[in-house]
Amino acid sequence: TEIYTLSLHDALPISLDRRLIFLVGGTGVGKSAALKKVIERRINRRAHEISVRPEIVPAIYIEAEAPDEGEFAFKSLYLDALVALKTPLANKTLPLIERAANDRHIMSLQIERMRQVHADEGPLKSRFLSSLVGRETELVGIDEAVNVFSTGKPKSERDRLDRIKLQANKLKTFTNTTPVALVLAGAYDFFEATLSSGQNARRSVIIHMEPYPQTELGMIGFLEALVGLVSHLPIKHNLNINEISTEIFLQSLGCVGIAKEIFCEALLLACTGNEVLTEKHI
């Protein structure tokens, strides 16, 4: 995960070119961990500045919610992002309207709707984009990004691809109108979004995360990851990691995320029996 965190970090230059970055890979390879780590580093890089100006939010992490049915609702994404950006009363967002005063036209809140306000997608999007600028946000990480490209029930394959292109273009407006880099993390299901248009393909950076390979170097890396995982176990154990690492590697297909699930199941067994965690539970 550390290697891919560095790769992701390197894909985000200091100037943060406006671009889409796709972090793809199978289940359990550490995409979420790498994304959270690079966001943490972005925030830490400006820690001193934040201590003086606490309104600054250099980077945010969002997990896209799967729609109950139909296409993905960007409204939920905007609301989650506004909360992550520490925007007050996000769910009370009012629309902006143009008003005439003498010969001048100005944009102001539509306060007439305050009592019956229901935050709509349009006003939420406007507030989200302005908050990205106001909070000086550099990076927005969206996990489980495959949900963003949920297409509901398309009429045809062509219709499905058109809907994916539309969703990709909506995301692209974030980087077109703000100085933000957008990282989308997920499995391979949403990979075709990078090819939805020539512009998206040209402006996208793809980082492919793979499981640890079954090589000497790969096994050493997997063993180091297991040692780190075991060091955080909350109960006593008598595990010899060197002895069980190969079996866990095979059972988890070289994915530390799957190995973590194995340990969670073993912990449940040990705790249920009020026992010390042993190889038997693993």
Coordinates of N, CA, C and O in Angstrom, one line a residue, residues 5-143:
T5 N 0.7 4.4 -2.4 CA 0.5 5.7 -1.8 C 1.4 6.7 -2.4 O 1.1 7.8 -2.8
L6 N 2.7 6.3 -2.5 CA 3.7 7.1 -3.1 C 3.4 7.4 -4.6 O 3.6 8.5 -5.1
S7 N 3.0 6.4 -5.3 CA 2.6 6.5 -6.7 C 1.5 7.5 -6.9 O 1.5 8.4 -7.8
L8 N 0.5 7.4 -6.0 CA -0.6 8.3 -6.1 C -0.2 9.7 -5.7 O -0.6 10.7 -6.3
H9 N 0.7 9.8 -4.7 CA 1.2 11.1 -4.3 C 2.0 11.8 -5.4 O 1.9 13.0 -5.7
D10 N 2.8 11.0 -6.1 CA 3.6 11.5 -7.3 C 2.7 11.9 -8.4 O 3.1 12.8 -9.2
A11 N 1.5 11.3 -8.5 CA 0.6 11.8 -9.6 C -0.1 13.1 -9.3 O -0.7 13.7 -10.1
L12 N 0.1 13.6 -8.1 CA -0.4 14.9 -7.6 C 0.7 15.8 -7.4 O 1.2 16.0 -6.3
P13 N 1.1 16.6 -8.5 CA 2.2 17.5 -8.3 C 1.8 18.7 -7.4 O 0.7 18.8 -7.1
I14 N 2.8 19.4 -7.0 CA 2.6 20.5 -6.1 C 1.6 21.5 -6.7 O 0.7 22.0 -6.0
S15 N 1.6 21.7 -8.0 CA 0.7 22.6 -8.6 C -0.7 22.0 -8.8 O -1.6 22.7 -9.1
L16 N -0.8 20.7 -8.6 CA -2.0 20.0 -8.8 C -2.8 20.3 -10.1 O -3.8 21.0 -10.1
D17 N -2.2 19.9 -11.2 CA -2.9 20.0 -12.5 C -4.3 19.5 -12.4 O -4.6 18.6 -11.7
R18 N -5.2 20.2 -13.1 CA -6.6 19.8 -13.1 C -6.7 18.5 -13.9 O -6.5 18.4 -15.1
R19 N -7.1 17.4 -13.2 CA -7.1 16.1 -13.9 C -8.0 15.2 -13.1 O -8.3 15.4 -11.9
L20 N -8.3 14.1 -13.7 CA -9.0 12.9 -13.1 C -8.0 11.8 -12.9 O -7.2 11.5 -13.8
I21 N -7.9 11.3 -11.7 CA -7.0 10.2 -11.4 C -7.9 9.0 -10.9 O -8.7 9.1 -10.0
F22 N -7.7 7.9 -11.7 CA -8.4 6.6 -11.4 C -7.5 5.7 -10.7 O -6.5 5.3 -11.2
L23 N -7.9 5.3 -9.5 CA -7.2 4.3 -8.7 C -8.0 3.0 -8.7 O -9.0 2.9 -8.1
V24 N -7.5 2.1 -9.5 CA -8.3 0.8 -9.7 C -7.5 -0.4 -9.2 O -6.3 -0.4 -9.2
G25 N -8.3 -1.4 -8.9 CA -7.7 -2.7 -8.5 C -8.7 -3.6 -7.9 O -9.9 -3.2 -7.7
G26 N -8.4 -4.8 -7.6 CA -9.3 -5.8 -7.1 C -9.6 -5.6 -5.7 O -9.1 -4.7 -5.0
T27 N -10.5 -6.4 -5.1 CA -10.9 -6.3 -3.7 C -9.7 -6.6 -2.8 O -9.0 -7.6 -3.0
G28 N -9.6 -5.8 -1.8 CA -8.6 -6.0 -0.8 C -7.2 -5.7 -1.1 O -6.3 -6.0 -0.3
V29 N -6.9 -5.0 -2.2 CA -5.5 -4.6 -2.5 C -5.0 -3.4 -1.8 O -3.8 -3.1 -1.8
G30 N -5.9 -2.6 -1.1 CA -5.5 -1.5 -0.4 C -5.8 -0.2 -1.0 O -5.2 0.9 -0.6
K31 N -6.8 -0.1 -1.9 CA -7.1 1.2 -2.6 C -7.6 2.2 -1.6 O -7.1 3.4 -1.6
S32 N -8.5 1.8 -0.7 CA -9.0 2.8 0.3 C -7.9 3.3 1.2 O -7.8 4.5 1.6
A33 N -7.0 2.3 1.7 CA -5.9 2.7 2.6 C -5.0 3.7 1.9 O -4.6 4.7 2.5
A34 N -4.7 3.4 0.6 CA -3.8 4.3 -0.1 C -4.4 5.7 -0.3 O -3.7 6.7 -0.1
L35 N -5.7 5.7 -0.6 CA -6.4 7.0 -0.8 C -6.5 7.8 0.5 O -6.2 9.0 0.5
K36 N -6.8 7.2 1.6 CA -6.9 7.9 2.9 C -5.5 8.4 3.3 O -5.3 9.4 3.9
K37 N -4.4 7.6 3.0 CA -3.1 8.0 3.3 C -2.6 9.2 2.6 O -2.0 10.1 3.2
V38 N -2.9 9.3 1.3 CA -2.5 10.4 0.5 C -3.3 11.7 0.9 O -2.7 12.8 0.9
I39 N -4.5 11.5 1.3 CA -5.3 12.6 1.8 C -4.7 13.1 3.1 O -4.6 14.3 3.3
E40 N -4.4 12.2 4.0 CA -3.8 12.5 5.3 C -2.5 13.3 5.0 O -2.2 14.3 5.7
R41 N -1.7 12.9 4.1 CA -0.4 13.6 3.8 C -0.7 15.0 3.2 O 0.1 15.9 3.5
R42 N -1.7 15.1 2.4 CA -2.0 16.4 1.8 C -2.4 17.4 3.0 O -2.1 18.6 3.0
I43 N -3.1 16.9 3.9 CA -3.6 17.7 5.1 C -2.4 18.1 5.9 O -2.2 19.2 6.3
N44 N -1.5 17.1 6.2 CA -0.4 17.3 7.1 C 0.6 18.3 6.5 O 1.3 19.0 7.2
R45 N 0.7 18.3 5.1 CA 1.6 19.2 4.4 C 1.3 20.7 4.7 O 2.2 21.5 4.7
R46 N 0.0 21.0 5.1 CA -0.4 22.3 5.4 C -0.8 22.5 6.8 O -1.6 23.4 7.1
A47 N -0.3 21.6 7.7 CA -0.7 21.6 9.1 C -0.5 22.9 9.8 O -1.3 23.4 10.5
H48 N 0.7 23.5 9.5 CA 1.0 24.8 10.2 C 0.0 25.9 9.7 O -0.5 26.7 10.5
E49 N -0.2 25.9 8.4 CA -1.2 26.9 7.9 C -2.6 26.7 8.4 O -3.3 27.7 8.7
I50 N -3.0 25.5 8.6 CA -4.3 25.2 9.1 C -4.4 25.7 10.6 O -5.5 26.1 11.0
S51 N -3.3 25.5 11.3 CA -3.4 26.0 12.7 C -3.6 27.5 12.8 O -4.2 28.0 13.8
V52 N -3.3 28.2 11.8 CA -3.5 29.7 11.8 C -4.8 30.0 11.2 O -5.5 30.9 11.6
R53 N -5.2 29.2 10.1 CA -6.4 29.5 9.4 C -7.2 28.2 9.3 O -7.1 27.4 8.4
P54 N -8.0 27.9 10.4 CA -8.6 26.6 10.5 C -9.7 26.3 9.4 O -10.2 25.2 9.3
E55 N -10.1 27.4 8.7 CA -11.1 27.2 7.7 C -10.6 26.4 6.4 O -11.3 26.0 5.6
I56 N -9.2 26.3 6.3 CA -8.6 25.6 5.2 C -8.9 24.1 5.3 O -8.7 23.5 6.4
V57 N -9.3 23.5 4.2 CA -9.5 22.0 4.1 C -8.8 21.5 2.9 O -9.4 21.5 1.8
P58 N -7.5 21.1 3.0 CA -6.7 20.8 1.8 C -7.2 19.6 1.0 O -7.1 19.5 -0.2
A59 N -7.8 18.6 1.7 CA -8.2 17.4 1.1 C -9.4 16.8 1.8 O -9.5 16.9 3.0
I60 N -10.3 16.1 1.1 CA -11.4 15.4 1.7 C -11.6 14.0 1.2 O -11.2 13.8 0.0
Y61 N -12.2 13.1 2.0 CA -12.5 11.8 1.6 C -14.0 11.6 1.6 O -14.6 11.9 2.6
I62 N -14.5 11.0 0.5 CA -16.0 10.7 0.5 C -16.1 9.3 0.0 O -15.4 8.8 -0.9
E63 N -17.1 8.6 0.6 CA -17.5 7.3 0.1 C -18.8 7.4 -0.6 O -19.8 7.7 0.0
A64 N -18.8 7.1 -2.0 CA -20.0 7.3 -2.7 C -21.0 6.2 -2.4 O -20.7 5.0 -2.4
E65 N -22.2 6.6 -2.0 CA -23.3 5.6 -1.7 C -23.9 5.0 -2.9 O -24.2 5.8 -3.8
A66 N -24.2 3.7 -2.8 CA -24.9 3.1 -3.9 C -26.4 3.5 -3.9 O -27.0 3.6 -2.9
P67 N -26.9 3.9 -5.1 CA -28.3 4.3 -5.1 C -29.2 3.1 -4.8 O -28.9 2.0 -5.1
D68 N -30.4 3.4 -4.1 CA -31.3 2.3 -3.9 C -31.9 1.8 -5.1 O -32.2 0.6 -5.2
E69 N -32.1 2.6 -6.1 CA -32.5 2.2 -7.4 C -32.2 3.3 -8.4 O -32.0 4.5 -8.1
G70 N -32.1 2.9 -9.7 CA -31.9 3.9 -10.8 C -30.5 4.4 -10.8 O -29.5 3.8 -10.3
E71 N -30.3 5.6 -11.3 CA -29.0 6.2 -11.5 C -28.5 6.8 -10.2 O -29.2 7.1 -9.2
F72 N -27.2 7.0 -10.1 CA -26.6 7.6 -8.9 C -27.1 9.1 -8.7 O -27.2 9.8 -9.7
A73 N -27.3 9.4 -7.5 CA -27.8 10.7 -7.1 C -26.7 11.6 -6.7 O -26.1 11.4 -5.6
F74 N -26.3 12.6 -7.5 CA -25.2 13.4 -7.1 C -25.5 14.3 -5.9 O -24.6 14.8 -5.2
K75 N -26.8 14.5 -5.6 CA -27.2 15.2 -4.4 C -26.5 14.7 -3.2 O -26.0 15.4 -2.3
S76 N -26.5 13.4 -3.0 CA -25.9 12.7 -1.8 C -24.4 13.0 -1.8 O -23.9 13.2 -0.7
L77 N -23.8 13.0 -2.9 CA -22.4 13.2 -3.0 C -22.1 14.7 -2.6 O -21.1 14.9 -1.8
Y78 N -22.8 15.6 -3.1 CA -22.6 17.0 -2.7 C -22.8 17.2 -1.2 O -22.0 18.0 -0.6
L79 N -23.8 16.6 -0.7 CA -24.1 16.8 0.8 C -23.0 16.2 1.6 O -22.5 16.8 2.6
D80 N -22.5 15.0 1.3 CA -21.4 14.4 2.0 C -20.1 15.3 1.9 O -19.4 15.4 2.8
A81 N -19.9 15.8 0.7 CA -18.7 16.6 0.5 C -18.8 17.9 1.3 O -17.8 18.4 1.9
L82 N -20.0 18.5 1.3 CA -20.1 19.8 2.1 C -19.9 19.5 3.6 O -19.3 20.4 4.3
V83 N -20.3 18.4 4.1 CA -20.1 18.0 5.5 C -18.6 17.9 5.7 O -18.0 18.3 6.7
A84 N -17.9 17.2 4.8 CA -16.5 16.9 4.9 C -15.7 18.3 4.8 O -14.6 18.4 5.4
L85 N -16.3 19.2 4.1 CA -15.7 20.6 4.0 C -16.0 21.5 5.1 O -15.7 22.7 5.1
K86 N -16.7 20.9 6.1 CA -17.1 21.7 7.3 C -18.0 22.9 7.0 O -17.9 23.9 7.6
T87 N -18.9 22.7 6.0 CA -19.8 23.7 5.6 C -21.0 23.7 6.5 O -21.7 22.7 6.6
P88 N -21.3 24.8 7.1 CA -22.5 24.8 8.1 C -23.8 24.7 7.3 O -24.0 25.2 6.2
L89 N -24.8 24.0 8.0 CA -26.2 23.9 7.5 C -26.2 23.5 6.0 O -27.0 24.0 5.2
A90 N -25.5 22.4 5.7 CA -25.4 22.0 4.3 C -26.8 21.6 3.8 O -27.1 21.9 2.7
N91 N -27.6 20.9 4.7 CA -28.9 20.5 4.2 C -29.9 21.6 4.2 O -31.1 21.3 3.8
K92 N -29.5 22.8 4.5 CA -30.4 24.0 4.4 C -30.0 24.9 3.3 O -30.3 26.1 3.2
T93 N -29.2 24.3 2.3 CA -28.7 25.2 1.2 C -29.9 25.7 0.4 O -30.8 25.0 -0.1
L94 N -29.8 27.0 0.2 CA -30.8 27.8 -0.6 C -30.3 28.0 -2.0 O -29.1 28.2 -2.2
P95 N -31.2 28.1 -3.0 CA -30.8 28.4 -4.3 C -30.4 29.9 -4.5 O -30.9 30.7 -3.7
L96 N -29.6 30.2 -5.5 CA -29.2 31.5 -5.8 C -30.1 32.0 -7.0 O -30.4 31.2 -7.9
I97 N -30.6 33.2 -6.9 CA -31.4 33.7 -8.0 C -30.9 35.1 -8.4 O -30.2 35.8 -7.6
E98 N -31.1 35.6 -9.6 CA -30.7 36.9 -10.0 C -31.8 37.9 -9.7 O -33.0 37.7 -10.1
R99 N -31.5 39.0 -9.1 CA -32.4 40.0 -8.7 C -32.0 41.3 -9.4 O -30.8 41.6 -9.6
A100 N -33.0 42.1 -9.7 CA -32.8 43.4 -10.3 C -33.0 44.5 -9.2 O -34.0 44.5 -8.5
A101 N -32.0 45.4 -9.1 CA -32.1 46.5 -8.2 C -31.7 47.8 -9.0 O -30.5 47.9 -9.4
N102 N -32.7 48.6 -9.3 CA -32.5 49.7 -10.2 C -32.0 49.2 -11.6 O -32.7 48.4 -12.2
D103 N -30.8 49.6 -12.0 CA -30.3 49.0 -13.3 C -29.3 47.9 -13.1 O -28.6 47.6 -14.1
R104 N -29.2 47.5 -11.9 CA -28.2 46.5 -11.6 C -28.8 45.1 -11.4 O -29.9 45.0 -10.9
H105 N -28.0 44.1 -11.7 CA -28.5 42.7 -11.5 C -27.5 42.0 -10.6 O -26.3 42.0 -10.8
I106 N -28.0 41.5 -9.5 CA -27.1 40.8 -8.5 C -27.6 39.4 -8.2 O -28.9 39.1 -8.3
M107 N -26.7 38.5 -7.8 CA -27.1 37.2 -7.4 C -27.3 37.2 -5.8 O -26.5 37.7 -5.1
S108 N -28.4 36.6 -5.4 CA -28.7 36.5 -3.9 C -29.4 35.3 -3.6 O -30.0 34.6 -4.5
L109 N -29.5 34.9 -2.3 CA -30.2 33.7 -1.9 C -31.7 33.9 -2.0 O -32.2 35.0 -1.8
Q110 N -32.4 32.9 -2.4 CA -33.8 32.9 -2.5 C -34.4 32.6 -1.1 O -34.9 31.6 -0.8
I111 N -34.4 33.7 -0.3 CA -34.8 33.5 1.1 C -36.3 33.3 1.3 O -36.7 32.8 2.3
E112 N -37.0 33.5 0.2 CA -38.5 33.3 0.3 C -38.8 31.8 0.6 O -39.9 31.5 1.0
R113 N -37.8 30.9 0.2 CA -38.1 29.5 0.4 C -37.5 28.9 1.7 O -37.5 27.7 1.8
M114 N -37.1 29.8 2.6 CA -36.4 29.3 3.8 C -37.2 28.3 4.6 O -36.7 27.3 5.1
R115 N -38.5 28.6 4.7 CA -39.3 27.7 5.6 C -39.6 26.3 5.0 O -39.7 25.4 5.7
Q116 N -39.7 26.3 3.7 CA -40.0 25.0 3.1 C -38.8 24.4 2.2 O -39.0 23.6 1.3
V117 N -37.6 24.9 2.6 CA -36.5 24.6 1.8 C -36.2 23.1 1.8 O -36.2 22.4 2.9
H118 N -35.9 22.5 0.7 CA -35.3 21.2 0.5 C -34.2 21.3 -0.4 O -34.3 21.7 -1.6
A119 N -33.0 21.0 0.1 CA -31.8 21.2 -0.7 C -31.8 20.5 -2.0 O -31.9 19.2 -2.0
D120 N -31.8 21.2 -3.1 CA -31.8 20.5 -4.4 C -30.4 20.4 -4.9 O -29.5 21.0 -4.5
E121 N -30.3 19.6 -6.0 CA -29.0 19.2 -6.5 C -28.3 20.5 -7.1 O -27.1 20.7 -6.8
G122 N -29.0 21.3 -7.8 CA -28.4 22.5 -8.4 C -27.7 23.4 -7.4 O -26.5 23.7 -7.4
P123 N -28.5 23.9 -6.3 CA -27.9 24.8 -5.3 C -26.8 24.1 -4.5 O -25.8 24.7 -4.2
L124 N -26.9 22.8 -4.3 CA -25.9 22.0 -3.6 C -24.6 22.0 -4.4 O -23.5 22.1 -3.8
K125 N -24.7 21.8 -5.7 CA -23.5 21.7 -6.5 C -22.8 23.1 -6.5 O -21.6 23.2 -6.4
S126 N -23.6 24.2 -6.6 CA -23.0 25.5 -6.6 C -22.3 25.8 -5.3 O -21.2 26.3 -5.3
R127 N -22.9 25.4 -4.2 CA -22.3 25.6 -2.9 C -21.0 24.7 -2.8 O -20.0 25.1 -2.2
F128 N -21.1 23.5 -3.3 CA -20.0 22.6 -3.2 C -18.8 23.2 -4.0 O -17.6 23.2 -3.4
L129 N -19.0 23.6 -5.2 CA -17.9 24.2 -6.0 C -17.3 25.4 -5.3 O -16.1 25.6 -5.3
S130 N -18.2 26.3 -4.8 CA -17.7 27.5 -4.2 C -16.9 27.2 -2.9 O -15.9 27.9 -2.5
S131 N -17.4 26.1 -2.2 CA -16.7 25.7 -0.9 C -15.3 25.2 -1.2 O -14.4 25.4 -0.5
L132 N -15.2 24.4 -2.4 CA -13.9 23.9 -2.7 C -12.9 25.1 -2.9 O -11.7 25.0 -2.5
V133 N -13.3 26.1 -3.5 CA -12.4 27.3 -3.7 C -12.2 28.0 -2.4 O -11.1 28.4 -2.0
G134 N -13.3 28.3 -1.6 CA -13.2 29.0 -0.4 C -12.3 28.3 0.7 O -11.6 28.9 1.4
R135 N -12.4 26.9 0.7 CA -11.6 26.1 1.6 C -10.2 25.8 1.1 O -9.5 25.1 1.8
E136 N -9.9 26.3 -0.1 CA -8.6 26.0 -0.7 C -8.3 24.5 -0.8 O -7.2 24.1 -0.5
T137 N -9.3 23.8 -1.2 CA -9.2 22.3 -1.3 C -8.4 22.0 -2.6 O -8.6 22.5 -3.7
E138 N -7.4 21.1 -2.4 CA -6.6 20.6 -3.5 C -7.0 19.3 -4.0 O -6.8 19.0 -5.2
L139 N -7.5 18.4 -3.2 CA -7.8 17.0 -3.5 C -9.1 16.5 -3.0 O -9.4 16.7 -1.8
V140 N -9.9 15.9 -3.8 CA -11.1 15.3 -3.4 C -11.0 13.8 -3.8 O -10.8 13.4 -4.9
G141 N -11.1 12.9 -2.8 CA -11.0 11.5 -3.0 C -12.4 10.8 -2.8 O -13.0 11.0 -1.8
I142 N -12.8 10.1 -3.9 CA -14.1 9.5 -3.8 C -13.9 8.0 -3.9 O -13.4 7.4 -4.9
D143 N -14.2 7.3 -2.8 CA -14.1 5.8 -2.7 C -15.4 5.2 -3.2 O -16.4 5.8 -3.2

